Amino acid sequence: MGGFLVLAGIAFAHLAVRTRQTLVAIAGVAVGVGFFLAVSGMMTGSQADFIRTLVDSAPHIILQDEQRAPAHQPAVTAWPGAAVAVRGVRPQDEVRGLKDWPAMLAAARAQPGAVAAPSLSGAVAARFAGRTEPLALNGVDPRIEGQLTKIEASLVGGHLTDLEARPDGIIISRPMADRIGAHLGDTLVVSSSAGVLQRMRILALIEPDARAGFYAGDNAAYGLLRTAQVLFARPNVVNQLHVKLGDPDAAEAVAATLEARWGYKWVSWQERSRDIRNLLVVRNIIMYAVIAAILLVAAFGIYTSVSTSVTDKRRDIAILRAMGFTERDVEGVFLIEGLVVGVAGALAGFAFGTVLLEILARLPITVQGKPLVLPLDRSLRQYLIAGAASLASALVAAWLPARKAAAVDPVDILRGAA
Amino acid sequence: MTALIDLKDVTRRLVDPEPVTLVREVSLEIQPGEFVAVVGPSGCGKSSLLYLLGLLDRPDAGSVRIDGRATETLSEVERTHLRLERIGFVFQFHFLLPELTAEANVALPIRRLGRYSRREADDRAHDLLAKLGLQAEAHRRPDRMSGGQRQRVAIARALANDPAIILGDEPTGNLDSVNTRLVVEEFQRLAHQEGRAVVCVTHDAGVAAAADRRIHMLDGRIVPET
């Protein structure tokens, strides 16, 4: 420790006499760290917000009444690995709907912190004032569905639970209502492919609001599960289970486990949003490449500063070696110089980045006419990453000239000075 | 009595930029308490010999023993540590670190050796400066001192770890006669009263005359005094 303090003392003395160059190098790191915090805070903040929306707005797992692969032919199962050709096979007409769904619902609800509900979804046509539009009607249990999705936050004019009091109620999107000229309280004539017609009254409208975090499209509609079963002429049948877990990150593993057990297609939110998440990965790569470039420029500043110091101090290096300082000591002096610039730059960058984040947080941004606060990640983790990155780049930048300093032959210098 | 410095057939050559032999088959013994002057024309190998004695350079042939210890087999770190502990250098130019005060310059090797706390190292540096009449300059930087004062600070720094060997490379080359006399008297005191071996490369006839022994060099060899 004593040795380190001696070296640190020399390093500080070197930096102190070259104030302007030291400050420029520190400013370079500070700008790098500051922009790292601002850009990274904005990107990871928006990404976290986006993922949160993905996770919270819809069920974590949706069970659909379909298989990922057709069932194996008995001959293939009987002789695994053999070359089996089965010709002229006509798949048996399958009755749609989840078989044994109460047991699957119980299995889903048995997951830690899980909420699950059945639903029956299908295509219907809605007619109003001579206009007909297709709707994707979801028959749900309103009390539980409200816990599974953020639909309630997007509703205007009523609540999801209003469906319980009005079995003939329907909730459609505001754009759909506008398209057919319907208003809250109007009655639509809804018909299914089973030939059943039902008059349904609009109890609420779904507002396409980005901030509310839920919007399934203009054609999405909601009704009571029992009503949907009547409309589709499929009493006691459900074709989807919606599951929300205590730990959203466990959705992929839980879905795989349930799928292995029951055979149906259990789709986790991770699977549903794989393409989007891949895009986020690409976005992150671009972001970190830009930040790395900024830090690289800062590292060049440190390299220049330490390198100049090494050139200026060749005589001092020789005398230190003559005094009894080792090559590693000399290397240590210049590494400490780089480290000091890195630490000072990181601290100044933290302050600069915090100011930038504050400015971003106060930017007056409006989306669809409503004020929007930028989602920013201002967590300690961001500061730790920025600090570690700046210190690492400072050490690497200082290491090269420090090695050069350690390699100085004192005899060459002293002979030249004599 | 074991010689403090013992060189046997030491040769040092350079191959770059052109082949040249700096020191040829030099054998030399220096005892504690001796003040030795190394004299000779420029380029005769005096400084090169000094760097070999001070373990800053390695011979191509021959052996260098310091305080009875063979140095050829020592690692660079061991040689550096031996230098830190047993050898003090004084150069023609003071070579003080310009950013540090006189006291901090002198305390530097003491602190590096790590035997004393920072306060003890500073006190010790202060005492050394006081002994050399530089008490008032202890907290001055080198650029605020005269040439003679700087060189005496450099001597104090060379004495910082109480070394047995003091090596001077033209230590009076930049000094006026008054300061030269002060430095020579100090070297004599260090050798005769404190029992150190003082080896001083010099062009100054007065300094050479004040030494107990003169070693004449010519073309890298020790030659008899003419």
CSV table of C-alpha atoms in Angstrom, one decimal, chain A residues 96-284:
chain,number,residue,atom,x,y,z
A,96,ARG,CA,-62.2,-27.7,-32.2
A,97,GLY,CA,-61.8,-26.7,-28.6
A,98,LEU,CA,-59.5,-27.6,-25.7
A,99,LYS,CA,-60.1,-31.1,-24.4
A,100,ASP,CA,-59.9,-31.5,-20.7
A,101,TRP,CA,-59.5,-27.8,-20.3
A,102,PRO,CA,-60.6,-27.7,-16.6
A,103,ALA,CA,-57.6,-29.9,-15.7
A,104,MET,CA,-55.3,-27.7,-17.7
A,105,LEU,CA,-56.8,-24.6,-16.1
A,106,ALA,CA,-56.1,-26.1,-12.7
A,107,ALA,CA,-52.5,-27.0,-13.7
A,108,ALA,CA,-52.0,-23.4,-14.8
A,109,ARG,CA,-53.4,-22.0,-11.7
A,110,ALA,CA,-51.2,-24.2,-9.6
A,111,GLN,CA,-48.1,-22.3,-10.8
A,112,PRO,CA,-46.7,-19.8,-8.3
A,113,GLY,CA,-48.7,-16.6,-8.2
A,114,ALA,CA,-50.6,-17.6,-11.3
A,115,VAL,CA,-54.0,-16.3,-12.4
A,116,ALA,CA,-55.7,-18.1,-15.3
A,117,ALA,CA,-58.9,-17.9,-17.2
A,118,PRO,CA,-60.6,-19.7,-20.1
A,119,SER,CA,-61.8,-17.9,-23.2
A,120,LEU,CA,-63.5,-18.7,-26.5
A,121,SER,CA,-62.5,-16.7,-29.5
A,122,GLY,CA,-63.7,-16.6,-33.0
A,123,ALA,CA,-64.7,-14.6,-36.0
A,124,VAL,CA,-68.1,-12.9,-36.1
A,125,ALA,CA,-69.7,-10.2,-38.2
A,126,ALA,CA,-71.2,-7.1,-36.7
A,127,ARG,CA,-73.9,-5.2,-38.5
A,128,PHE,CA,-75.1,-1.7,-37.6
A,129,ALA,CA,-77.0,0.8,-39.7
A,130,GLY,CA,-76.5,-1.2,-42.9
A,131,ARG,CA,-72.8,-1.6,-42.4
A,132,THR,CA,-71.1,-4.9,-41.6
A,133,GLU,CA,-67.6,-5.4,-40.2
A,134,PRO,CA,-65.7,-8.5,-39.1
A,135,LEU,CA,-64.9,-8.7,-35.5
A,136,ALA,CA,-62.6,-11.1,-33.5
A,137,LEU,CA,-64.8,-11.8,-30.5
A,138,ASN,CA,-63.2,-12.9,-27.3
A,139,GLY,CA,-65.6,-14.5,-24.9
A,140,VAL,CA,-64.0,-14.0,-21.5
A,141,ASP,CA,-64.6,-14.2,-17.7
A,142,PRO,CA,-64.5,-10.4,-17.1
A,143,ARG,CA,-63.5,-10.5,-13.5
A,144,ILE,CA,-60.4,-12.6,-14.1
A,145,GLU,CA,-59.6,-11.2,-17.6
A,146,GLY,CA,-59.1,-7.8,-16.0
A,147,GLN,CA,-56.3,-9.2,-14.0
A,148,LEU,CA,-54.7,-10.9,-17.0
A,149,THR,CA,-54.5,-7.9,-19.3
A,150,LYS,CA,-54.5,-4.1,-19.1
A,151,ILE,CA,-57.7,-3.8,-21.1
A,152,GLU,CA,-59.5,-2.1,-18.2
A,153,ALA,CA,-57.0,0.9,-18.5
A,154,SER,CA,-57.9,1.3,-22.2
A,155,LEU,CA,-61.7,1.3,-21.7
A,156,VAL,CA,-63.8,4.4,-22.0
A,157,GLY,CA,-67.5,4.6,-21.2
A,158,GLY,CA,-67.6,1.5,-19.1
A,159,HIS,CA,-65.8,-1.4,-17.5
A,160,LEU,CA,-65.0,-5.0,-18.4
A,161,THR,CA,-67.1,-6.2,-15.4
A,162,ASP,CA,-70.2,-4.5,-16.9
A,163,LEU,CA,-70.4,-7.6,-19.1
A,164,GLU,CA,-71.4,-9.6,-16.0
A,165,ALA,CA,-74.6,-7.5,-15.5
A,166,ARG,CA,-75.3,-7.5,-19.3
A,167,PRO,CA,-74.7,-10.9,-20.9
A,168,ASP,CA,-75.7,-9.3,-24.2
A,169,GLY,CA,-73.0,-6.7,-23.8
A,170,ILE,CA,-70.1,-6.2,-26.2
A,171,ILE,CA,-67.0,-4.1,-26.0
A,172,ILE,CA,-65.5,-2.9,-29.3
A,173,SER,CA,-62.7,-0.6,-30.3
A,174,ARG,CA,-63.4,3.1,-30.8
A,175,PRO,CA,-62.0,3.1,-34.4
A,176,MET,CA,-64.4,0.2,-35.2
A,177,ALA,CA,-67.3,2.1,-33.6
A,178,ASP,CA,-66.4,5.1,-35.7
A,179,ARG,CA,-66.2,3.0,-38.9
A,180,ILE,CA,-69.7,1.6,-38.5
A,181,GLY,CA,-71.1,4.8,-37.0
A,182,ALA,CA,-72.0,3.2,-33.7
A,183,HIS,CA,-71.9,4.8,-30.3
A,184,LEU,CA,-71.8,3.7,-26.7
A,185,GLY,CA,-75.2,2.1,-25.9
A,186,ASP,CA,-76.0,1.2,-29.5
A,187,THR,CA,-77.0,-2.3,-30.3
A,188,LEU,CA,-75.2,-4.3,-33.0
A,189,VAL,CA,-76.4,-7.4,-34.7
A,190,VAL,CA,-73.7,-10.0,-34.3
A,191,SER,CA,-73.7,-13.2,-36.3
A,192,SER,CA,-71.3,-16.2,-36.2
A,193,SER,CA,-70.4,-18.8,-38.7
A,194,ALA,CA,-72.6,-21.2,-36.8
A,195,GLY,CA,-75.6,-19.2,-38.0
A,196,VAL,CA,-76.5,-17.7,-34.7
A,197,LEU,CA,-77.6,-14.1,-34.6
A,198,GLN,CA,-77.6,-12.0,-31.4
A,199,ARG,CA,-78.2,-8.4,-30.6
A,200,MET,CA,-75.4,-7.0,-28.5
A,201,ARG,CA,-75.2,-3.7,-26.8
A,202,ILE,CA,-72.0,-1.7,-26.8
A,203,LEU,CA,-71.0,-1.3,-23.1
A,204,ALA,CA,-67.6,0.3,-23.5
A,205,LEU,CA,-65.1,1.3,-26.1
A,206,ILE,CA,-61.4,0.3,-26.3
A,207,GLU,CA,-59.3,3.5,-26.8
A,208,PRO,CA,-56.1,2.9,-28.8
A,209,ASP,CA,-53.8,4.6,-26.3
A,210,ALA,CA,-50.1,3.8,-26.5
A,211,ARG,CA,-49.6,4.7,-22.8
A,212,ALA,CA,-52.4,2.5,-21.5
A,213,GLY,CA,-50.4,-0.4,-22.8
A,214,PHE,CA,-53.2,-2.5,-24.4
A,215,TYR,CA,-54.6,-2.5,-27.8
A,216,ALA,CA,-55.3,-5.7,-29.7
A,217,GLY,CA,-56.4,-4.0,-32.9
A,218,ASP,CA,-59.4,-2.3,-34.4
A,219,ASN,CA,-61.3,-5.6,-34.9
A,220,ALA,CA,-60.9,-7.0,-31.4
A,221,ALA,CA,-64.1,-7.3,-29.4
A,222,TYR,CA,-65.0,-8.6,-25.9
A,223,GLY,CA,-68.0,-10.4,-24.6
A,224,LEU,CA,-69.0,-12.8,-21.9
A,225,LEU,CA,-67.7,-16.3,-22.3
A,226,ARG,CA,-71.2,-17.8,-22.0
A,227,THR,CA,-72.5,-15.5,-24.7
A,228,ALA,CA,-69.6,-16.4,-27.0
A,229,GLN,CA,-70.4,-20.1,-26.4
A,230,VAL,CA,-74.0,-19.5,-27.4
A,231,LEU,CA,-73.0,-17.4,-30.5
A,232,PHE,CA,-70.6,-20.1,-31.7
A,233,ALA,CA,-73.0,-22.9,-30.7
A,234,ARG,CA,-70.3,-24.5,-28.6
A,235,PRO,CA,-71.6,-24.8,-25.1
A,236,ASN,CA,-69.0,-25.5,-22.4
A,237,VAL,CA,-66.2,-25.3,-25.0
A,238,VAL,CA,-63.2,-23.0,-24.7
A,239,ASN,CA,-60.4,-22.6,-27.2
A,240,GLN,CA,-57.9,-20.6,-25.2
A,241,LEU,CA,-56.5,-20.4,-21.7
A,242,HIS,CA,-54.9,-17.1,-20.6
A,243,VAL,CA,-52.3,-17.4,-17.8
A,244,LYS,CA,-50.5,-14.7,-15.9
A,245,LEU,CA,-47.6,-15.8,-13.6
A,246,GLY,CA,-46.1,-14.3,-10.5
A,247,ASP,CA,-42.7,-14.2,-12.2
A,248,PRO,CA,-43.1,-13.2,-15.9
A,249,ASP,CA,-39.6,-14.3,-16.7
A,250,ALA,CA,-40.6,-17.9,-15.9
A,251,ALA,CA,-43.2,-17.9,-18.6
A,252,GLU,CA,-41.1,-19.6,-21.2
A,253,ALA,CA,-40.1,-22.5,-18.9
A,254,VAL,CA,-43.6,-22.9,-17.5
A,255,ALA,CA,-45.1,-22.9,-21.0
A,256,ALA,CA,-42.6,-25.6,-22.1
A,257,THR,CA,-43.4,-27.7,-19.0
A,258,LEU,CA,-47.2,-27.4,-19.5
A,259,GLU,CA,-46.8,-28.1,-23.3
A,260,ALA,CA,-44.8,-31.2,-22.6
A,261,ARG,CA,-47.5,-32.4,-20.3
A,262,TRP,CA,-50.7,-31.5,-22.3
A,263,GLY,CA,-49.5,-31.4,-25.9
A,264,TYR,CA,-51.3,-28.2,-26.9
A,265,LYS,CA,-49.5,-25.1,-27.9
A,266,TRP,CA,-48.7,-23.0,-24.9
A,267,VAL,CA,-47.2,-19.8,-26.2
A,268,SER,CA,-45.3,-17.6,-23.7
A,269,TRP,CA,-44.9,-13.8,-24.1
A,270,GLN,CA,-41.3,-14.4,-24.9
A,271,GLU,CA,-42.2,-16.6,-27.9
A,272,ARG,CA,-44.9,-14.2,-29.1
A,273,SER,CA,-42.5,-11.3,-29.0
A,274,ARG,CA,-39.4,-13.1,-30.2
A,275,ASP,CA,-39.1,-11.1,-33.4
A,276,ILE,CA,-39.5,-7.8,-31.6
A,277,ARG,CA,-37.0,-8.8,-29.0
A,278,ASN,CA,-34.5,-9.8,-31.7
A,279,LEU,CA,-34.9,-6.3,-33.1
A,280,LEU,CA,-34.2,-4.9,-29.6
A,281,VAL,CA,-31.0,-6.9,-29.6
A,282,VAL,CA,-29.9,-5.3,-32.9
A,283,ARG,CA,-30.9,-1.9,-31.5
A,284,ASN,CA,-28.8,-2.6,-28.4
